[in-house]
């Protein structure tokens, strides 16, 4: 659980170029899903490369609370003995998902069609985030939700007694909404159909297929229509979790802005629904090569080689937003070092992440001497052609990606960059500081 302890102020400063090999931890999205689907399947699911960040450890604890047998065998190696679709038992205590929006939302979906109740909570960040976007479709299956105003946590979900599949059009481009509906559909009779206008990350669909579910995506005039046949028997699967592209984004972007850098990042997940940042960086002139492209565990991966590059600002295509939604904070840092303006539009979902990320980046960039323009769904960063002052303190609002973005920024600014609290980094990238120091970064 993050956000409960004492704040950890951190600082970064310019120094040597970044060089060497960065072994990025496992993908957070895939790790949550591996534990949850392992818990809903019959037999033993062996997971390798699992992210051991706080968000994932909270999901592992939750799966045990619902009755699965979850064991850690060694570094990133876990065994989940599942209870089968419909086999969840009622947890004896409150489920605390810490900082994890994905954790709590997917788990709510997974339990909403079982005849049990559970109460969910989280840290101050998670308790401030909207849950109505998840409980609205879950209620259609017959579940009942009792949360605070605007559906905020703590929230009690009473699972449906005799759930039937639903047809639901997601009002937001959100893989969490899609996944919650599909996971609820597993224990519902008949088909569950989820329609999304823009394609969001599809790890749930890929993994469900791997576990033996009957699931199909069809492109229609309305967008992407995903149909899942209810009440399948999911069979345990061995899962090799790819390394997280969203975590890789930090050393990748740091190398691009620190002169003389040249780093290698093996085995990075490059699912097209996640890889938008890399396309954007290449559009800005980044020297990134994708070596040994291959498929591992149903997900495309490659080794990334990244060298310092002089970048130019661009207009990021708004339709690319779902495939790089978590990367706008670090992109806005890179944009400050580019020449010309970088325009990021269609990003209002950033306002409901671990914090309001448009506001957090705007205020932090201003504190570092960068000119920005912001609106409800856009952020424009005026690039300073490599010469950025820094010297300020960025507020991080219990948000791991805000903290890591500003720490990367300080590696290339004239004056050091401070963040008020880096504690949340442990939710997704517990080895961030060690890994960056290993590449030559000065982060204390
Ligand atoms: C995630 C989906 C995204 C993303 C989050 C992880 C997932 O959230 O921001 O970090 O694993 O499904 P939304 O679905 O709310 O866009």
Coordinates of C-alpha atoms and ligand atoms in Angstrom, one line a residue:
X1 CA 0.0 0.0 0.0
X2 CA 1.3 3.4 -0.9
X3 CA 0.5 6.8 0.4
X4 CA 0.3 5.7 4.0
X5 CA 3.9 6.2 5.0
X6 CA 6.2 9.2 5.4
X7 CA 6.9 11.1 2.2
X8 CA 10.3 10.4 0.5
X9 CA 11.7 13.6 -1.0
X10 CA 14.0 12.9 -3.9
X11 CA 16.3 14.8 -6.2
X12 CA 18.1 14.3 -9.5
X13 CA 20.9 16.3 -11.2
X14 CA 22.8 16.3 -14.4
X15 CA 25.9 14.2 -14.6
X16 CA 27.3 11.5 -16.9
X17 CA 25.6 10.1 -20.0
X18 CA 23.3 7.1 -19.5
X19 CA 24.9 3.9 -20.7
X20 CA 24.5 0.1 -20.3
X21 CA 21.6 -2.3 -20.2
X22 CA 18.3 -1.7 -18.3
X23 CA 16.4 -4.8 -17.2
X24 CA 12.9 -3.3 -16.8
X25 CA 10.5 -5.1 -14.4
X26 CA 7.4 -7.0 -15.6
X27 CA 4.4 -5.3 -17.2
X28 CA 1.9 -4.0 -14.5
X29 CA -1.2 -4.5 -16.7
X30 CA -0.2 -8.1 -17.6
X31 CA 0.8 -8.9 -14.1
X32 CA -2.6 -7.9 -12.6
X33 CA -4.4 -9.9 -15.2
X34 CA -2.2 -13.0 -14.8
X35 CA -3.0 -13.2 -11.1
X36 CA -6.7 -12.6 -11.6
X37 CA -7.2 -15.0 -14.4
X38 CA -5.0 -17.5 -12.7
X39 CA -7.3 -17.3 -9.7
X40 CA -10.4 -17.8 -11.9
X41 CA -9.0 -20.8 -13.7
X42 CA -8.8 -24.5 -12.8
X43 CA -5.3 -25.9 -12.1
X44 CA -1.9 -24.2 -11.4
X45 CA -0.9 -21.1 -13.3
X46 CA 2.9 -20.5 -13.2
X47 CA 3.9 -16.9 -13.8
X48 CA 7.4 -15.7 -14.5
X49 CA 8.6 -12.1 -14.7
X50 CA 5.7 -10.9 -12.5
X51 CA 6.1 -7.3 -11.4
X52 CA 6.7 -7.2 -7.7
X53 CA 5.5 -3.7 -7.2
X54 CA 3.0 -2.7 -4.4
X55 CA 0.0 -2.6 -6.8
X56 CA 0.6 -6.2 -7.9
X57 CA 1.3 -7.4 -4.3
X58 CA -2.1 -5.9 -3.3
X59 CA -3.8 -7.8 -6.2
X60 CA -2.0 -11.1 -5.1
X61 CA -3.3 -10.6 -1.5
X62 CA -6.8 -9.9 -2.8
X63 CA -6.8 -13.1 -4.9
X64 CA -5.8 -15.1 -1.8
X65 CA -8.7 -13.3 0.1
X66 CA -11.1 -14.5 -2.5
X67 CA -9.9 -18.1 -2.0
X68 CA -7.1 -18.7 -4.5
X69 CA -3.8 -20.3 -3.4
X70 CA -1.2 -17.7 -4.3
X71 CA 2.5 -18.6 -3.7
X72 CA 5.8 -16.7 -4.4
X73 CA 8.4 -19.2 -5.6
X74 CA 11.3 -16.8 -6.2
X75 CA 12.1 -13.5 -7.9
X76 CA 9.1 -12.7 -10.2
X77 CA 8.1 -16.4 -10.1
X78 CA 4.6 -17.1 -8.7
X79 CA 2.2 -20.0 -8.6
X80 CA -1.6 -19.4 -8.5
X81 CA -3.9 -22.3 -7.8
X82 CA -7.3 -21.1 -9.0
X83 CA -10.8 -21.7 -7.8
X84 CA -12.4 -21.7 -11.3
X85 CA -15.0 -19.3 -12.8
X86 CA -17.7 -18.7 -10.2
X87 CA -15.5 -20.2 -7.5
X88 CA -14.6 -17.0 -5.6
X89 CA -15.4 -17.2 -1.8
X90 CA -16.4 -14.2 0.3
X91 CA -13.4 -12.3 1.7
X92 CA -13.3 -12.0 5.5
X93 CA -12.0 -8.5 5.6
X94 CA -11.9 -5.3 3.5
X95 CA -9.9 -5.6 0.3
X96 CA -7.3 -2.8 0.3
X97 CA -5.9 -2.2 -3.2
X98 CA -3.5 0.5 -2.2
X99 CA -2.8 2.8 -5.1
X100 CA -4.0 0.4 -7.8
X101 CA -6.9 1.6 -10.0
X102 CA -6.4 -1.3 -12.3
X103 CA -6.3 -3.8 -9.4
X104 CA -9.5 -2.6 -7.7
X105 CA -11.5 -2.1 -11.0
X106 CA -10.6 -5.5 -12.5
X107 CA -11.2 -7.3 -9.2
X108 CA -14.6 -5.7 -8.8
X109 CA -15.5 -7.0 -12.2
X110 CA -14.2 -10.4 -11.4
X111 CA -16.3 -10.8 -8.3
X112 CA -19.5 -8.9 -9.4
X113 CA -21.2 -12.0 -10.8
X114 CA -20.6 -14.2 -7.8
X115 CA -23.1 -14.4 -5.0
X116 CA -20.7 -12.8 -2.5
X117 CA -20.1 -9.4 -1.1
X118 CA -16.8 -7.5 -0.7
X119 CA -15.8 -4.1 0.5
X120 CA -12.9 -2.3 -1.3
X121 CA -10.7 0.6 -0.3
X122 CA -7.3 2.1 -1.1
X123 CA -4.9 4.9 -0.4
X124 CA -5.9 8.6 -0.6
X125 CA -5.2 8.7 -4.3
X126 CA -7.4 5.7 -5.1
X127 CA -10.2 6.8 -2.7
X128 CA -10.4 10.0 -4.7
X129 CA -10.9 8.3 -8.1
X130 CA -14.2 7.7 -9.9
X131 CA -15.6 4.1 -9.5
X132 CA -19.1 4.8 -11.0
X133 CA -17.6 4.1 -14.4
X134 CA -17.0 0.5 -13.3
X135 CA -20.1 -0.1 -11.1
X136 CA -22.5 1.3 -13.7
X137 CA -22.0 -1.7 -16.0
X138 CA -21.6 -4.1 -13.1
X139 CA -25.1 -3.2 -11.9
X140 CA -26.5 -4.2 -15.3
X141 CA -25.4 -7.8 -14.5
X142 CA -27.4 -7.6 -11.3
X143 CA -24.7 -6.5 -8.8
X144 CA -25.4 -3.8 -6.2
X145 CA -22.8 -1.1 -5.3
X146 CA -22.8 1.0 -2.2
X147 CA -20.0 3.6 -2.3
X148 CA -19.4 7.1 -1.2
X149 CA -20.5 10.1 -3.2
X150 CA -19.8 9.7 -6.9
X151 CA -19.1 6.0 -6.2
X152 CA -15.8 6.6 -4.5
X153 CA -14.1 4.1 -2.3
X154 CA -14.6 2.6 0.3
X155 CA -17.3 0.8 -1.6
X156 CA -19.2 -2.4 -1.0
X157 CA -20.1 -4.6 -4.0
X158 CA -22.9 -7.2 -3.6
X159 CA -22.5 -9.7 -6.4
X160 CA -25.3 -10.8 -8.7
X161 CA -27.3 -13.9 -7.7
X162 CA -28.1 -15.1 -11.2
X163 CA -26.2 -13.0 -13.7
X164 CA -27.0 -12.8 -17.4
X165 CA -24.6 -11.4 -20.0
X166 CA -25.0 -7.7 -20.9
X167 CA -24.3 -5.6 -24.0
X168 CA -22.5 -2.4 -23.0
X169 CA -21.0 0.5 -24.9
X170 CA -18.1 1.9 -22.9
X171 CA -18.5 5.7 -22.4
X172 CA -14.7 6.2 -22.0
X173 CA -11.7 4.9 -23.8
X174 CA -10.7 2.7 -20.8
X175 CA -9.2 -0.8 -20.7
X176 CA -10.2 -1.0 -17.1
X177 CA -13.9 -0.6 -17.9
X178 CA -13.6 -3.1 -20.7
X179 CA -11.8 -5.6 -18.6
X180 CA -14.2 -5.3 -15.6
X181 CA -17.1 -6.0 -17.9
X182 CA -15.4 -9.0 -19.6
X183 CA -14.3 -10.4 -16.2
X184 CA -17.9 -10.0 -14.9
X185 CA -19.1 -11.7 -18.1
X186 CA -17.1 -14.8 -17.3
X187 CA -19.6 -16.0 -14.7
X188 CA -22.8 -14.7 -16.5
X189 CA -25.1 -16.9 -18.5
X190 CA -25.0 -16.2 -22.3
X191 CA -22.9 -13.7 -24.2
X192 CA -21.4 -10.5 -22.8
X193 CA -20.7 -7.9 -25.5
X194 CA -18.5 -4.8 -24.8
X195 CA -18.3 -2.1 -27.4
X196 CA -15.4 0.4 -27.3
X197 CA -15.1 3.3 -29.8
X198 CA -11.3 3.5 -29.6
X199 CA -9.2 0.4 -29.2
X200 CA -7.6 0.3 -25.7
X201 CA -5.0 -2.1 -24.4
X202 CA -6.1 -5.7 -25.2
X203 CA -4.2 -7.8 -22.7
X204 CA -7.4 -9.1 -21.1
X205 CA -8.8 -10.3 -24.4
X206 CA -5.4 -12.0 -25.4
X207 CA -5.0 -13.6 -22.0
X208 CA -8.7 -14.8 -21.8
X209 CA -8.1 -16.5 -25.2
X210 CA -4.9 -18.1 -23.8
X211 CA -6.9 -19.5 -20.8
X212 CA -9.4 -21.1 -23.2
X213 CA -12.3 -18.6 -23.2
X214 CA -14.3 -18.1 -26.4
X215 CA -13.8 -14.4 -27.1
X216 CA -13.9 -12.5 -30.4
X217 CA -13.3 -8.9 -31.4
X218 CA -15.0 -7.5 -34.5
X219 CA -14.5 -4.0 -36.0
X220 CA -17.9 -2.4 -36.7
X221 CA -19.1 1.1 -37.6
X222 CA -19.5 1.6 -33.8
X223 CA -15.9 0.7 -33.0
X224 CA -14.7 -2.6 -31.6
X225 CA -17.2 -5.1 -30.5
X226 CA -15.9 -7.8 -28.2
X227 CA -18.1 -10.9 -27.5
X228 CA -17.3 -13.3 -24.7
X229 CA -19.3 -16.5 -24.2
X230 CA -20.2 -16.8 -20.5
X231 CA -19.3 -19.6 -18.1
X232 CA -16.3 -21.2 -19.8
X233 CA -13.9 -23.4 -17.9
X234 CA -10.7 -21.5 -17.8
X235 CA -7.6 -23.8 -17.8
X236 CA -4.4 -22.8 -16.0
X237 CA -1.6 -21.4 -18.2
X238 CA 2.1 -20.7 -17.9
X239 CA 2.5 -16.9 -18.4
X240 CA 5.8 -15.1 -19.1
X241 CA 5.2 -11.5 -18.4
X242 CA 6.9 -9.1 -20.9
X243 CA 8.9 -6.2 -19.5
X244 CA 6.7 -3.1 -19.0
X245 CA 6.8 -0.5 -21.9
X246 CA 5.3 2.1 -19.5
X247 CA 8.2 1.7 -17.1
X248 CA 10.7 1.4 -19.9
X249 CA 9.5 4.9 -21.0
X250 CA 11.4 6.5 -18.2
X251 CA 15.0 5.4 -19.0
X252 CA 14.2 5.6 -22.7
X253 CA 13.2 9.3 -22.4
X254 CA 16.0 10.0 -20.0
X255 CA 18.5 8.6 -22.5
X256 CA 17.0 10.8 -25.3
X257 CA 17.5 14.0 -23.3
X258 CA 20.9 13.3 -21.6
X259 CA 23.7 14.1 -24.1
X260 CA 25.9 11.1 -25.1
X261 CA 23.5 8.5 -23.8
X262 CA 23.3 5.0 -25.4
X263 CA 21.3 2.3 -23.6
X264 CA 19.8 -1.1 -24.4
X265 CA 16.5 -2.4 -23.0
X266 CA 15.9 -6.1 -23.7
X267 CA 12.5 -7.7 -24.1
X268 CA 10.2 -4.8 -23.9
X269 CA 6.5 -5.4 -24.5
X270 CA 5.4 -3.8 -27.8
X271 CA 1.7 -4.6 -27.9
X272 CA 0.4 -2.1 -30.5
X273 CA -2.2 -1.0 -28.0
X274 CA 0.6 0.1 -25.7
X275 CA 3.4 1.3 -27.9
X276 CA 2.1 4.8 -28.9
X277 CA 4.9 6.6 -27.1
X278 CA 7.6 4.9 -29.1
X279 CA 5.9 6.0 -32.4
X280 CA 5.6 9.5 -31.1
X281 CA 9.3 9.7 -30.0
X282 CA 10.3 8.4 -33.5
X283 CA 8.1 11.1 -35.0
X284 CA 10.0 13.7 -32.9
X285 CA 13.3 12.4 -34.3
X286 CA 14.3 9.9 -31.6
X287 CA 17.1 7.4 -32.4
X288 CA 15.4 4.2 -31.2
X289 CA 15.9 0.9 -32.9
X290 CA 13.7 -2.2 -32.3
X291 CA 15.9 -5.3 -32.5
X292 CA 14.9 -9.0 -32.4
X293 CA 11.2 -8.4 -32.8
X294 CA 9.5 -11.6 -31.6
X295 CA 6.4 -12.9 -29.7
X296 CA 6.5 -14.0 -26.1
X297 CA 3.5 -15.3 -24.1
X298 CA 1.1 -14.0 -26.7
X299 CA 2.5 -10.5 -26.6
X300 CA 4.9 -8.9 -29.2
X301 CA 8.3 -7.9 -27.7
X302 CA 11.6 -6.4 -28.9
X303 CA 15.0 -5.2 -27.6
X304 CA 15.2 -1.4 -27.7
X305 CA 18.4 0.5 -28.3
X306 CA 18.1 4.2 -27.5
X307 CA 20.6 7.0 -28.1
X308 CA 20.6 10.7 -27.2
X309 CA 18.7 12.7 -29.9
X310 CA 17.9 16.2 -30.8
X311 CA 14.2 16.2 -30.9
X312 CA 11.5 18.5 -32.5
X313 CA 8.1 19.2 -31.1
X314 CA 5.1 17.7 -32.9
X315 CA 1.3 17.5 -32.7
X316 CA 0.6 14.1 -31.2
X317 CA -2.3 12.5 -33.1
X318 CA -5.2 12.5 -30.5
X319 CA -6.3 9.0 -31.8
X320 CA -3.0 7.7 -30.5
X321 CA -3.9 8.7 -26.9
X322 CA -5.3 5.3 -25.7
X323 CA -2.0 3.5 -26.7
X324 CA 0.2 5.9 -24.7
X325 CA -2.2 7.2 -22.1
X326 CA 0.2 6.6 -19.2
X327 CA 3.2 8.1 -21.0
X328 CA 2.0 11.7 -21.4
X329 CA 3.8 12.8 -18.2
X330 CA 7.2 11.6 -19.4
X331 CA 6.4 12.8 -22.9
X332 CA 5.8 16.3 -21.6
X333 CA 9.2 16.3 -20.0
X334 CA 10.8 15.2 -23.3
X335 CA 8.8 17.9 -25.1
X336 CA 10.4 20.6 -22.8
X337 CA 13.8 19.6 -24.3
X338 CA 12.7 19.5 -27.9
X339 CA 12.7 22.4 -30.3
X340 CA 9.3 23.9 -30.9
X341 CA 5.9 23.2 -29.5
X342 CA 4.5 19.7 -28.6
X343 CA 0.8 19.7 -28.7
X344 CA -1.0 16.9 -26.8
X345 CA -4.8 16.9 -27.3
X346 CA -7.6 14.4 -26.5
X347 CA -6.1 13.6 -23.1
X348 CA -8.9 14.4 -20.7
X349 CA -8.6 10.8 -19.2
X350 CA -5.4 12.1 -17.6
X351 CA -7.5 14.0 -15.2
X352 CA -8.7 10.8 -13.5
X353 CA -5.5 8.9 -13.2
X354 CA -3.5 8.4 -9.9
X355 CA -3.8 12.2 -9.8
X356 CA -4.9 14.9 -12.2
X357 CA -1.9 14.4 -14.5
X358 CA -2.5 17.4 -16.7
X359 CA -2.5 19.7 -13.7
X360 CA 0.4 18.0 -12.0
X361 CA 2.6 18.2 -15.1
X362 CA 1.6 21.7 -15.9
X363 CA 2.4 23.0 -12.4
X364 CA 5.7 21.0 -12.2
X365 CA 6.9 22.1 -15.6
X366 CA 6.2 25.7 -14.7
X367 CA 8.2 25.3 -11.5
X368 CA 11.1 24.2 -13.8
X369 CA 10.9 27.3 -16.0
X370 CA 9.0 25.7 -18.9
X371 CA 6.1 27.5 -20.6
X372 CA 3.0 25.5 -21.0
X373 CA -0.6 26.0 -22.1
X374 CA -3.3 23.8 -20.7
X375 CA -7.1 23.1 -21.2
X376 CA -9.6 20.6 -20.0
X377 CA -8.3 18.0 -22.5
X378 CA -5.0 19.3 -23.8
X379 CA -1.5 20.3 -22.8
X380 CA 1.0 22.2 -24.9
X381 CA 4.6 22.3 -24.0
X382 CA 6.9 25.0 -25.4
X383 CA 10.3 23.2 -26.1
X384 CA 13.5 24.9 -25.1
X385 CA 15.9 23.1 -27.5
X386 CA 17.8 21.2 -24.8
X387 CA 18.3 24.2 -22.4
X388 CA 15.9 23.8 -19.5
X389 CA 16.4 25.5 -16.1
X390 CA 15.0 23.1 -13.6
X391 CA 15.7 24.0 -9.9
X392 CA 12.1 23.7 -8.7
X393 CA 10.2 21.2 -6.5
X394 CA 7.5 19.2 -8.3
X395 CA 4.5 18.0 -6.3
X396 CA 3.7 14.4 -7.0
X397 CA 0.3 13.8 -5.5
X398 CA 0.9 10.0 -4.6
X399 CA 1.5 9.4 -8.4
X400 CA 4.5 7.2 -9.4
X401 CA 4.6 8.5 -12.9
X402 CA 4.7 12.1 -12.0
X403 CA 7.6 11.4 -9.6
X404 CA 9.6 9.4 -12.1
X405 CA 9.0 12.0 -14.9
X406 CA 10.4 14.8 -12.9
X407 CA 13.4 12.8 -11.7
X408 CA 14.2 11.9 -15.3
X409 CA 13.9 15.6 -16.2
X410 CA 16.5 16.6 -13.5
X411 CA 19.1 14.5 -15.3
X412 CA 19.2 17.1 -18.1
X413 CA 18.3 20.4 -16.5
X414 CA 20.8 23.2 -15.6
X415 CA 19.8 23.0 -11.9
X416 CA 18.7 19.9 -9.9
X417 CA 15.1 18.9 -9.9
X418 CA 13.3 17.9 -6.6
X419 CA 10.1 16.0 -6.0
X420 CA 8.3 16.2 -2.7
X421 CA 7.5 12.5 -2.5
X422 CA 8.9 9.5 -4.4
X423 CA 7.2 6.9 -2.2
X424 CA 4.6 5.9 -4.9
X425 CA 7.4 4.8 -7.3
X426 CA 7.3 1.5 -5.4
X427 CA 3.8 0.8 -6.7
X428 CA 5.0 0.1 -10.3
X429 CA 8.8 0.4 -10.5
X430 CA 10.4 -0.5 -7.2
X431 CA 13.9 -0.7 -8.6
X432 CA 13.7 2.6 -10.5
X433 CA 16.4 4.4 -8.5
X434 CA 18.8 1.5 -8.5
X435 CA 18.2 0.8 -12.2
X436 CA 18.7 4.5 -13.2
X437 CA 21.8 4.8 -11.0
X438 CA 23.2 1.6 -12.7
X439 CA 22.9 3.5 -16.0
X440 CA 24.9 6.4 -14.5
X441 CA 22.0 8.7 -13.3
X442 CA 22.5 10.9 -10.3
X443 CA 19.2 10.4 -8.3
X444 CA 19.2 10.6 -4.5
Ligands
LIG1 C1 -4.7 0.0 -17.4 C2 -5.5 0.9 -18.1 C3 -5.4 2.3 -18.2 C4 -4.0 2.8 -17.6 C5 -3.7 2.0 -16.4 C6 -3.6 0.6 -16.7 C7 -5.0 -1.4 -17.5 O1 -6.4 2.9 -17.4 O2 -4.0 4.2 -17.4 O3 -2.4 2.5 -15.9 O4 -4.1 -2.2 -17.1 O5 -6.1 -1.8 -17.9 P1 -7.8 3.3 -18.1 O6 -8.4 2.0 -18.5 O7 -8.6 3.9 -17.0 O8 -7.6 4.2 -19.2

